[in-house]
Coordinates of C-alpha atoms and ligand atoms in Angstrom, one line a residue:
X246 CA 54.8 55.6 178.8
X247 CA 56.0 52.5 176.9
X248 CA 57.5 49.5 179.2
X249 CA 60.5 48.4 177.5
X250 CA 63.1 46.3 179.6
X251 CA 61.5 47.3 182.7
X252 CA 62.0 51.3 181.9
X253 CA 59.3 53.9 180.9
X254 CA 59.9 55.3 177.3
X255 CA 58.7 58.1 176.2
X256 CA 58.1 58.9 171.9
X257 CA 58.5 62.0 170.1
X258 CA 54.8 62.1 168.7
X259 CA 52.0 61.3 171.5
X260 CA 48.2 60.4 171.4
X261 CA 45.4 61.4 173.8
X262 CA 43.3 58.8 175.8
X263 CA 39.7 60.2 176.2
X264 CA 36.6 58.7 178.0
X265 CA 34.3 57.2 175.7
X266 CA 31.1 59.0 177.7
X267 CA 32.5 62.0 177.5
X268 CA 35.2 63.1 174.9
X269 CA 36.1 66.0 176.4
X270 CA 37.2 64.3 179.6
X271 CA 40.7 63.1 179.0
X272 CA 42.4 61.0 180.5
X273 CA 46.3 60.6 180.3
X274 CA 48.5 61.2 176.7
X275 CA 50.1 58.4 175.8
X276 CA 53.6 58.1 173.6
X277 CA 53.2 56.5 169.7
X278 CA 56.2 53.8 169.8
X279 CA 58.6 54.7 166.7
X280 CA 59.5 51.7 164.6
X281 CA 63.1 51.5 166.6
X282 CA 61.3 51.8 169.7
X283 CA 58.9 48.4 168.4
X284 CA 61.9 47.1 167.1
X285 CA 63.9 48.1 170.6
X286 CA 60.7 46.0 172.3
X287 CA 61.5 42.7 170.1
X288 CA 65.1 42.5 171.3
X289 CA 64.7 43.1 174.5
X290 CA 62.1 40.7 175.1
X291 CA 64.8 38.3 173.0
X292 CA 67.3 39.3 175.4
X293 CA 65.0 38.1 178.4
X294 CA 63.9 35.1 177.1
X295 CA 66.6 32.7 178.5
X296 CA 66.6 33.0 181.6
X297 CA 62.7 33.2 181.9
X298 CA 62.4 30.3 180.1
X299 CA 64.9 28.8 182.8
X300 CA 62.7 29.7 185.7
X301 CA 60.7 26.8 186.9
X302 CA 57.6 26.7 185.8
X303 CA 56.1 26.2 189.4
X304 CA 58.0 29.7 190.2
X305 CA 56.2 31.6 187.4
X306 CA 53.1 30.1 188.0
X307 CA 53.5 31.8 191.9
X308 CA 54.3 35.2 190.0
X309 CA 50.6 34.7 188.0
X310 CA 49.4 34.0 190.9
X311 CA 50.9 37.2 192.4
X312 CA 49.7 39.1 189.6
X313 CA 45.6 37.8 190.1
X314 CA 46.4 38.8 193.5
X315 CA 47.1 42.7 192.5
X316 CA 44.1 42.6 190.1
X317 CA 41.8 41.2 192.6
X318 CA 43.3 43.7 195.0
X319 CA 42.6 46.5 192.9
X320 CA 39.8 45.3 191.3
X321 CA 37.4 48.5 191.9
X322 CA 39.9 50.9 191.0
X323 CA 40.4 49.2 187.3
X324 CA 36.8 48.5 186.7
X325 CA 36.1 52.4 187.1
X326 CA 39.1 52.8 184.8
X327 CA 37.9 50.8 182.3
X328 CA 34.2 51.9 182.9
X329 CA 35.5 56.0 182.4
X330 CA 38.0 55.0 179.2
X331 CA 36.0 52.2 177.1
X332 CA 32.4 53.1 177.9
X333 CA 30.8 50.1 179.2
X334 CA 28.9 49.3 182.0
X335 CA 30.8 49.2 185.6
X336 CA 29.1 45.5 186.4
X337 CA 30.3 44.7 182.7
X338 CA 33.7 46.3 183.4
X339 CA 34.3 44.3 186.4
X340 CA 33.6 40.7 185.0
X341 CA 36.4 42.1 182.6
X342 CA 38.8 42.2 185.5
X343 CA 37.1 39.2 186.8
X344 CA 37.7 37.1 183.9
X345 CA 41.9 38.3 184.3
X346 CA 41.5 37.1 187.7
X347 CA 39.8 33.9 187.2
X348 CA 42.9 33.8 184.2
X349 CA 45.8 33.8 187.0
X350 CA 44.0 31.4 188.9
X351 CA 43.9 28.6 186.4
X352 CA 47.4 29.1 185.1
X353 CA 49.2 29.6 188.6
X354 CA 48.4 25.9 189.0
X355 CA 48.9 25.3 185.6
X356 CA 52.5 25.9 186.3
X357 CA 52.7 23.3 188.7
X358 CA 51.0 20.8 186.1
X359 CA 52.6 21.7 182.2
X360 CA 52.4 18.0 181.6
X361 CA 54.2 16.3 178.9
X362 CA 53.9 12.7 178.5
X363 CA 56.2 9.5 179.0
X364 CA 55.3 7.1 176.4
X365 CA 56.6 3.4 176.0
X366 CA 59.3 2.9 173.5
X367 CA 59.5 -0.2 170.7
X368 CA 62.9 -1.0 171.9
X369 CA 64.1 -2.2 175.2
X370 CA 66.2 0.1 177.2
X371 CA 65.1 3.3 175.9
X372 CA 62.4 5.9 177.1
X373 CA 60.4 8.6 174.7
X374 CA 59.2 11.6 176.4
X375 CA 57.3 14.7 175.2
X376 CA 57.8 17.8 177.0
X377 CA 56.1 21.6 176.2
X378 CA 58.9 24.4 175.4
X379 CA 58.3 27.9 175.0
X380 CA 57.9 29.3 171.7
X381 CA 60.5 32.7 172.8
X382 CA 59.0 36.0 171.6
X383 CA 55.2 36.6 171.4
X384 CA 53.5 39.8 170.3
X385 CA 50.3 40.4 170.8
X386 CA 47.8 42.9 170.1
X387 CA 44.6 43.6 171.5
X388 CA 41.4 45.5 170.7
X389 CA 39.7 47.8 173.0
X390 CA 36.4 46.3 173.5
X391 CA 38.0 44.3 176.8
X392 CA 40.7 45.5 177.7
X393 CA 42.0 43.6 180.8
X394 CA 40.1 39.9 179.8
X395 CA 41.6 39.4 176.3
X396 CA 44.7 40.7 177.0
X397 CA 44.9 38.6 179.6
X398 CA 44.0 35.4 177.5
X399 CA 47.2 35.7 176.0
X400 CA 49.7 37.1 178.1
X401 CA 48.8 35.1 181.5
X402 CA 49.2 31.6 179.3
X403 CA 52.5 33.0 177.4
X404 CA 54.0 33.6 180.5
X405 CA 53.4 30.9 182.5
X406 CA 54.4 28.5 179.6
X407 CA 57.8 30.6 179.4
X408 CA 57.6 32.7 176.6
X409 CA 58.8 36.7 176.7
X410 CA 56.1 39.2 175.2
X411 CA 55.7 42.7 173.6
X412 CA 52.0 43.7 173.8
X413 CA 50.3 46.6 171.5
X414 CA 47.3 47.3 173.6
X415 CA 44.7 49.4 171.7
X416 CA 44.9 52.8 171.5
X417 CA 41.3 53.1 172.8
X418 CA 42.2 51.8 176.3
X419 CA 46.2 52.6 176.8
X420 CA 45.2 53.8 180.6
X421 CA 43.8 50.4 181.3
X422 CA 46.6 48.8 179.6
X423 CA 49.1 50.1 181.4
X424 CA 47.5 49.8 184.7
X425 CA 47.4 46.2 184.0
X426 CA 50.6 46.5 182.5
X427 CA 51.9 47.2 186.3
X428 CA 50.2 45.5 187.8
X429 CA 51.7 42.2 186.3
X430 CA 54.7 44.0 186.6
X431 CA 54.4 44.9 190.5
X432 CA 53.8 40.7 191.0
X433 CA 57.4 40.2 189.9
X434 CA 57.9 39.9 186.7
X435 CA 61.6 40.0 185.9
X436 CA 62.8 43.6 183.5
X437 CA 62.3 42.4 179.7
X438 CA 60.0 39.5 179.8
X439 CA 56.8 42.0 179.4
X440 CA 57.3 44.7 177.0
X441 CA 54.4 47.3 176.0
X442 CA 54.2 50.0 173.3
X443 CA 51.9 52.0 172.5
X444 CA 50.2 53.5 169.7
X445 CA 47.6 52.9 166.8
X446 CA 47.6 50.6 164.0
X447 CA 47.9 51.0 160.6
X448 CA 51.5 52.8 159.8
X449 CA 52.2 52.8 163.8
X450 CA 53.1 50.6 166.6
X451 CA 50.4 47.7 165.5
X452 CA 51.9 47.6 161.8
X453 CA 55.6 48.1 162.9
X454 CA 54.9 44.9 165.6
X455 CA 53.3 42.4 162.4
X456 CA 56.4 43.7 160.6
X457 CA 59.2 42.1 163.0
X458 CA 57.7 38.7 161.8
X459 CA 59.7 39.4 158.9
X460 CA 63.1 40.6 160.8
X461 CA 63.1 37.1 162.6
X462 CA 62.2 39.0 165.8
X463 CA 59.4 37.3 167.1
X464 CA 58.1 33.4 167.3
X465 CA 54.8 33.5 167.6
X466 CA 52.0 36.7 167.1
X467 CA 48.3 36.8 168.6
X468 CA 45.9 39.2 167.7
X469 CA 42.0 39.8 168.5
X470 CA 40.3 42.0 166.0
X471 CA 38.5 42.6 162.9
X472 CA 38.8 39.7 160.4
X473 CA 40.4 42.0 157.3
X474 CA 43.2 42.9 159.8
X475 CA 43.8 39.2 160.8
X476 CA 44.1 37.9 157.2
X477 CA 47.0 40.4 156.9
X478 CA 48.6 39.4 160.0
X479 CA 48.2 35.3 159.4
X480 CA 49.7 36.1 155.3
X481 CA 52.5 37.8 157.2
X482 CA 52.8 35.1 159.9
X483 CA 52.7 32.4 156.9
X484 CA 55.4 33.5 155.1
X485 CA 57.5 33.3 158.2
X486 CA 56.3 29.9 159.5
X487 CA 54.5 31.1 162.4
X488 CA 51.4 29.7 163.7
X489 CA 49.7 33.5 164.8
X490 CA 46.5 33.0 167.3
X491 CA 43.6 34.7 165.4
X492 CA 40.6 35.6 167.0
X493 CA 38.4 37.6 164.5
X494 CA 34.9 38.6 163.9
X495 CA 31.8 36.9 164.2
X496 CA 28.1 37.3 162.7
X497 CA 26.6 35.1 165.6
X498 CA 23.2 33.2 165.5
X499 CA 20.6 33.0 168.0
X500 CA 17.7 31.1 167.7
X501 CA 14.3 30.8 169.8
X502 CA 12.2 27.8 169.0
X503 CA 8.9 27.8 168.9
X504 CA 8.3 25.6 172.5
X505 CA 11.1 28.1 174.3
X506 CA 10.7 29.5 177.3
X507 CA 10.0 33.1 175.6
X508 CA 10.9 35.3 179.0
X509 CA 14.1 33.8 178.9
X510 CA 14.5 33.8 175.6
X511 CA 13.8 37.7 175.4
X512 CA 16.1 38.5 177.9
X513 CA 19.1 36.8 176.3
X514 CA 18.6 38.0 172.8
X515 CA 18.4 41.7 174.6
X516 CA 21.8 41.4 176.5
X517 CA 23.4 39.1 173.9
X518 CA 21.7 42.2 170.8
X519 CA 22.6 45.2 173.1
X520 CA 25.2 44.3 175.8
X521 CA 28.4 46.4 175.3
X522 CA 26.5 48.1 173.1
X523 CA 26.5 44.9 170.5
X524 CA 30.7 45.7 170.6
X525 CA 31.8 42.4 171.9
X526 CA 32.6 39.7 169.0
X527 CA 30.2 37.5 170.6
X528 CA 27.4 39.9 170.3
X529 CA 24.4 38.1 168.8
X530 CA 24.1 39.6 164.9
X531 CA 20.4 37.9 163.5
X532 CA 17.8 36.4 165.4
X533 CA 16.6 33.6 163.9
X534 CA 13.1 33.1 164.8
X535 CA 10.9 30.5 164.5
X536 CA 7.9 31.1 162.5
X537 CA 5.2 29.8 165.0
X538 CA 5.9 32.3 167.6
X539 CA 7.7 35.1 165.4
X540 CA 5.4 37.6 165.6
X541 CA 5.1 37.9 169.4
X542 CA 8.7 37.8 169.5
X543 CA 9.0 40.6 167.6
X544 CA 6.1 42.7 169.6
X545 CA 7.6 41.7 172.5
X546 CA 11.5 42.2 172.0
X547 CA 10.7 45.7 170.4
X548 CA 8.9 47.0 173.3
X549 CA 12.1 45.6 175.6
X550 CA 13.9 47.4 173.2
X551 CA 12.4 50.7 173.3
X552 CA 12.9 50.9 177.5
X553 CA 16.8 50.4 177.1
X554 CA 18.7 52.6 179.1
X555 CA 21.5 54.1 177.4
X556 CA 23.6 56.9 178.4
X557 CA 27.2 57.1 180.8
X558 CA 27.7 54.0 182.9
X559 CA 29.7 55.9 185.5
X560 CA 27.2 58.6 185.8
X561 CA 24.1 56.4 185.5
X562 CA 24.9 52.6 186.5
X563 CA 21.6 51.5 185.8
X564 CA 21.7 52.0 181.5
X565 CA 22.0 48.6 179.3
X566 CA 24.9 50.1 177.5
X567 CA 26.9 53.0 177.0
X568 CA 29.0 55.0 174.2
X569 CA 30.9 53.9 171.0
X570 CA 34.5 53.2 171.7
X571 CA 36.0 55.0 169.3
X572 CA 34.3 57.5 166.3
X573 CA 35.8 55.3 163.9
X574 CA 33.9 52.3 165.7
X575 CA 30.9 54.5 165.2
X576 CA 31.1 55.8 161.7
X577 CA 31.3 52.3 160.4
X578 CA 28.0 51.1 162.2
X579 CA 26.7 54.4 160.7
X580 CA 27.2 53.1 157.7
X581 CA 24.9 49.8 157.9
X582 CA 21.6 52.0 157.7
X583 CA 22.6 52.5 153.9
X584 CA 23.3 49.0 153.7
X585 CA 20.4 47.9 155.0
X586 CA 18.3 49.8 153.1
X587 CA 19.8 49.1 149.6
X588 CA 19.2 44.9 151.1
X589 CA 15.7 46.0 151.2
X590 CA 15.7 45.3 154.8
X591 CA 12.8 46.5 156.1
X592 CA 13.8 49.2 159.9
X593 CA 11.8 48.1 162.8
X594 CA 13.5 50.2 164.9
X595 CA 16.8 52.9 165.3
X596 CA 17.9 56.3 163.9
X597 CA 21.2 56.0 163.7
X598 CA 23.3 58.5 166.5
X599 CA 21.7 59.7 169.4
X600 CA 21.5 63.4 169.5
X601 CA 19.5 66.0 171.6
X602 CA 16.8 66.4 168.9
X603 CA 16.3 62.1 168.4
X604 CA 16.8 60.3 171.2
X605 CA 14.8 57.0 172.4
X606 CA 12.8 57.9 175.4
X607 CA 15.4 55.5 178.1
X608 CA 18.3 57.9 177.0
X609 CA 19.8 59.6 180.2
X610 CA 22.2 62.6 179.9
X611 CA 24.0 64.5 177.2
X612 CA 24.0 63.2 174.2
X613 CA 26.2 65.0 172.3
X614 CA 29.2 63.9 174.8
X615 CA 29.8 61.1 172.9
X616 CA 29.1 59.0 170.3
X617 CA 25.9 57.1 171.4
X618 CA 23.8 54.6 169.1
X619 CA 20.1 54.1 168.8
X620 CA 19.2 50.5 169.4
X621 CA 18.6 49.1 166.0
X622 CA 16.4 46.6 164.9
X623 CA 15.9 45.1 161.3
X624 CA 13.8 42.2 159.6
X625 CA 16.2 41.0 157.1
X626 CA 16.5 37.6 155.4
X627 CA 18.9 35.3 154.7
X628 CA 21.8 36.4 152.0
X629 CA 21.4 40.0 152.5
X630 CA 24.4 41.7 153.4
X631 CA 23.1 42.9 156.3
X632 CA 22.4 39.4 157.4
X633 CA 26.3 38.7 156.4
X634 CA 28.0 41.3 157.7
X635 CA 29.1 42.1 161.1
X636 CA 27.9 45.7 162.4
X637 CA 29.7 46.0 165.6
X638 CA 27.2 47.9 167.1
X639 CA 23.3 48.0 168.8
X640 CA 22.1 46.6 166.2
X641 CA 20.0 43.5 165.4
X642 CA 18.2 41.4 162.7
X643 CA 15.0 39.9 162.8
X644 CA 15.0 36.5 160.7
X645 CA 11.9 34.3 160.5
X646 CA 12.5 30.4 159.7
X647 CA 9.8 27.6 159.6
X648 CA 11.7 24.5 161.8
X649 CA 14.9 23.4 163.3
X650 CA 16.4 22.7 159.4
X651 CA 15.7 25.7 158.4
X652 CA 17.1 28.0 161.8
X653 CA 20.1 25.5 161.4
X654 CA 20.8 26.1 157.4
X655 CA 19.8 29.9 158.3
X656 CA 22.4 30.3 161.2
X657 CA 25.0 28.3 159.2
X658 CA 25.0 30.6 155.9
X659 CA 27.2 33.2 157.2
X660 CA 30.6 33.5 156.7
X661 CA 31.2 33.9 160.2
X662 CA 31.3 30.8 162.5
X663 CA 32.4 32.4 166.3
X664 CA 29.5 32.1 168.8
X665 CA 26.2 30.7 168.6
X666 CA 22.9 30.0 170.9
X667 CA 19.3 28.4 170.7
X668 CA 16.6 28.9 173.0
X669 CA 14.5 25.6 172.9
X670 CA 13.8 22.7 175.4
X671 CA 12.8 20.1 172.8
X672 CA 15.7 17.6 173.7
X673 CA 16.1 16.6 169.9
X674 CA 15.8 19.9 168.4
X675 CA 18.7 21.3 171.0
X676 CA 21.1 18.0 170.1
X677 CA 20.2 18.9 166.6
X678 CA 21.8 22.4 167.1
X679 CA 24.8 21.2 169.2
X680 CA 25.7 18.8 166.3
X681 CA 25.0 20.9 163.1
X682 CA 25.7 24.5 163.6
X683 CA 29.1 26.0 162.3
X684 CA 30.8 27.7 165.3
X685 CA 33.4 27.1 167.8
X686 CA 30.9 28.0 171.3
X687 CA 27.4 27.7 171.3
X688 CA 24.7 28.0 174.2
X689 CA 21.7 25.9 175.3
X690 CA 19.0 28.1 176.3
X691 CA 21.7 30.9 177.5
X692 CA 23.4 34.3 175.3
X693 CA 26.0 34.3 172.8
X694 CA 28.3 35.9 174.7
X695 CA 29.5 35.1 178.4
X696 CA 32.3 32.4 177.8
X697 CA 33.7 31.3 181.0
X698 CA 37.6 31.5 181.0
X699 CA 38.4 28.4 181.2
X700 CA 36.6 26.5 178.2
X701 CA 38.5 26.8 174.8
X702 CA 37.5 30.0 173.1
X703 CA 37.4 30.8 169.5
X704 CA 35.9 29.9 166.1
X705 CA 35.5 28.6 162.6
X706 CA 35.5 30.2 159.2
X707 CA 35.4 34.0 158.8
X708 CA 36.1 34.0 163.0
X709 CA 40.1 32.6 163.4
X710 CA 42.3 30.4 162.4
X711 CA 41.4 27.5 164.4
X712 CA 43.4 28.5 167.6
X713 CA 41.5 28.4 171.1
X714 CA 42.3 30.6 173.7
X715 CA 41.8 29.7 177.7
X716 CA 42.0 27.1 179.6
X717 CA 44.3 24.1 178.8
X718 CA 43.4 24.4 174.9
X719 CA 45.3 27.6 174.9
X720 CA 48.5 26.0 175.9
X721 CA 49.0 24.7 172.3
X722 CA 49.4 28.1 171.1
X723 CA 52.4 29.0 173.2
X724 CA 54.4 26.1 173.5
X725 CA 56.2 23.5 171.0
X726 CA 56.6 19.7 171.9
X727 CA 59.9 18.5 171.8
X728 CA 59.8 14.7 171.7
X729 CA 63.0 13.0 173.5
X730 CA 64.2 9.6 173.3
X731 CA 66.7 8.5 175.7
X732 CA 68.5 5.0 174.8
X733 CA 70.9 3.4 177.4
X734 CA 71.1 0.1 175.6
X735 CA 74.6 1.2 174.7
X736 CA 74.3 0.5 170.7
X737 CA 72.8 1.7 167.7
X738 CA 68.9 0.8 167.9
X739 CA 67.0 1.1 164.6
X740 CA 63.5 2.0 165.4
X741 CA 61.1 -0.1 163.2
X742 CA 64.1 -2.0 161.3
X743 CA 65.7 -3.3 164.5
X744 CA 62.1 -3.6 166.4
X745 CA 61.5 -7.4 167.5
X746 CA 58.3 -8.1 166.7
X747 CA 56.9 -11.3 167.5
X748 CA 55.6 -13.7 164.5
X749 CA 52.6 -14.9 165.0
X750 CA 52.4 -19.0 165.1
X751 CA 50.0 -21.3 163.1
X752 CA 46.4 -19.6 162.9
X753 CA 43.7 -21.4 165.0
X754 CA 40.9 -23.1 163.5
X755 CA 38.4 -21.9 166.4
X756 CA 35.5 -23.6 164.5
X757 CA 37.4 -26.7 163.7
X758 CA 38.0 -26.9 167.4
X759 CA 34.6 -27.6 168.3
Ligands
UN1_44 C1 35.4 39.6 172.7 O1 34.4 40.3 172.4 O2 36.5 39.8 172.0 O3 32.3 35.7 175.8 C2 35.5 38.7 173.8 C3 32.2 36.9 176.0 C4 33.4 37.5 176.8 C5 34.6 37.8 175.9 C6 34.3 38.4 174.6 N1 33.7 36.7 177.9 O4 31.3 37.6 175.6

């Protein structure tokens, strides 16, 4: 059901919500919000944005605080949720939750910081101040890959700085959703100030939400997913004056050096390749090897590759990764294999979907349950579109370079600029990277993905807009600065035409003086 003013609302027309292992195993229908009922959403959460923003902020930091309480509480149970709906791993599944967890705790105390600033005045008897106001109505829309962590990137922040929120979660994970949906509601948030719809996309609840921008409903949007959809989003935010949060695709770069530690250099460019199945947007997308030590990189990481363990995370917790989200997720990775061969990439590894008749020998269970993808592993070069274009999917490029120029030029000549990692322990060569490459994270001798949630998260080019999410960067997104000056002199002051600046007297001669 939706959540809309603190009541559940049910829709004429209704989608189903299977698990991703298993598509015959389904899990709850969920109602496909009408426009009215998105529209319904938008007002109430108007209509609950006063007194919200009213509350102290110390008082709704206490009802985050509640809320990481419940999630910590029933940490288990969501984990296996999200394990059973979106298809990843149940250790995976619970540093989801974790990371909403680790969310509440940084912004409870946030709401007992919110700092503006008090800042000296060029007149005497007056004061300037700067203080952070809510923005009013957020939407925000979320993509299935992590359901509970990116979600909560947005709403735990909105909250706390006092704004009121309808969220589209994604229509692969509405069982999630809504379990965290009340959850956050259980912890005491007051009826209105979180409102959730459900329902898909394009002509649905997603498009209908993007479309109150332009009936003046909403102040602010913030949307994780693909890069085409954000461009339509931010045009539609433009036009309106809105600065949306935009956290988009990414093509990410790792490189190994040829004096890394190659064990651990391996092992991150396997869980950073094939983690999540390669569905994460921090998912490594070409690694860039140097040429030195390329070739027993690419023995080596092919034999790792060729033991993964694939198959259904709750039924076999020991696989890498599990299913395709959705079959739309999967047809579009399908689709590389054409890509990649008209690039003239050269296939290492992969065939495409797993079935009973072609399956790598680490494949456990039935196949044909799901959509599951054959690890995939190219050597491609630099410019090819398979090299430029993000797969969203187990699949990985090969790249060989000759030097730290070259691996930096290489890894900075996508379009993408979201994560990024080098495996090296030459001091210069790793200051080198830091300084040079094009993205907003990058690792030193770790993965591309694994952000902690409190450092600012995001990217450059092709990835977002600029904004960060987490931590005290993502406070920018949800608040204004109102900047007060407060004059008791009692008459009209005239900043810089009544200022009284002191002259300066004769210059001094300091050489003459000696
Ligand atoms: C995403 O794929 O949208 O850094 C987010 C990571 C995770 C979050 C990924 N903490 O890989």
């Amino acid at each position: 059901m939706h959540l809309i003013g603190g009541a559940e609302v049910d829709s004429p027309t209704h989608f189903l919500s299977r698990n991703s292992s298993n598509l015959d195993d389904i899990l709850a229908e969920f109602p496909e919000a009408t426009r009215e009922q998105v529209r319904l959403a938008c007002q109430t959460a108007r209509n609950a944005a006063q007194a919200w923003r009213r509350t102290p902020a110390p008082v709704r930091g206490e009802i985050i605080g509640n809320i990481g309480a419940a999630i910590a509480r029933e940490k288990e149970a969501l984990s296996r949720l999200v394990t059973r709906e979106m298809g990843k791993t149940l250790k995976e599944a619970r540093g989801d939750v974790q990371e909403a967890i680790d969310t509440c705790h940084f912004f409870q105390s946030e709401g007992r910081r919110l700092y503006g600033q008090t800042v000296p005045s060029e007149m005497p008897n007056k004061d300037l101040f700067t203080y952070r106001r809510p923005l009013g109505v957020a939407a925000i829309i979320t993509a299935g890959n992590f359901p509970i962590a990116v979600p909560s990137w947005k709403i735990i922040p909105a909250l706390l700085t006092g704004n009121t929120i309808v969220w589209k979660p994604s229509e692969d994970c509405p069982v999630s959703s809504y379990a965290f949906a009340r959850l956050m509601e259980e912890a005491g948030l007051p009826a209105g100030v979180l409102n959730v719809v459900f329902g898909g996309g394009r002509e649905a609840a997603g498009q209908f939400l993007v479309d109150m921008l332009d009936e003046g409903l909403l102040n602010k949007i913030a949307f994780t997913g693909s890069t085409a959809v954000g461009r339509q989003i931010g045009a539609a935010a433009g036009r309106n004056l809105i600065h949306p949060t935009l956290e988009l695709g990414g093509k990410n770069p790792l490189v190994v050096m040829r004096d890394a530690d190659l064990d651990n250099a391996l092992a991150g460019a396997l869980w950073a390749s094939f983690g999540t199945g390669g569905q994460r947007c921090t998912s490594a997308g070409n690694l860039i090897i140097d040429a030195p030590i390329y070739t027993e990189f690419k023995r080596r990481f092919l034999a790792m590759a060729k033991d993964i363990k694939i198959g259904d995370p709750l039924a076999h917790p020991e696989v890498l990764y599990g299913p395709f989200i959705n079959e739309r997720f999967f047809k579009s990775w399908e689709r590389h294999y054409e890509v990649g061969q008209s690039d003239g990439a050269k296939l290492l590894y992969g065939k495409g979907r797993i079935t009973r008749t072609s399956k790598p020998r680490g494949f456990v269970g039935d196949p044909e349950a799901a959509y599951f993808g054959w690890p995939t592993i190219w050597e491609a070069r630099r410019g090819m579109k398979i090299f430029q274009n993000e797969c969203f999917g187990p699949t990985i490029n090969l790249v060989k370079v000759n030097g730290i120029d070259e691996a930096i030029e290489t890894a900075n000549s996508v379009d993408y600029g979201l994560s990024s990692a080098i495996y090296t322990n030459n001091r210069d060569w790793a200051w080198q990277f830091k300084e040079r490459i094009q993205a907003g994270m990058t690792s030193i001798n770790n993965s591309t993905t694994g952000a902690e949630a409190h450092l600012p998260f995001g990217g450059v080019k092709g990835s977002g807009n600029g904004t960060r999410e987490s931590g005290i960067w993502v406070l920018e997104s949800y608040t204004y600065w109102q900047a007060v000056n407060d004059d008791v002199s009692g008459k009209l002051q005239l900043a810089q035409m009544d200022t009284d600046y002191i002259t300066p007297r004769i210059a001094v001669d300091v050489a003459a003086l000696g």
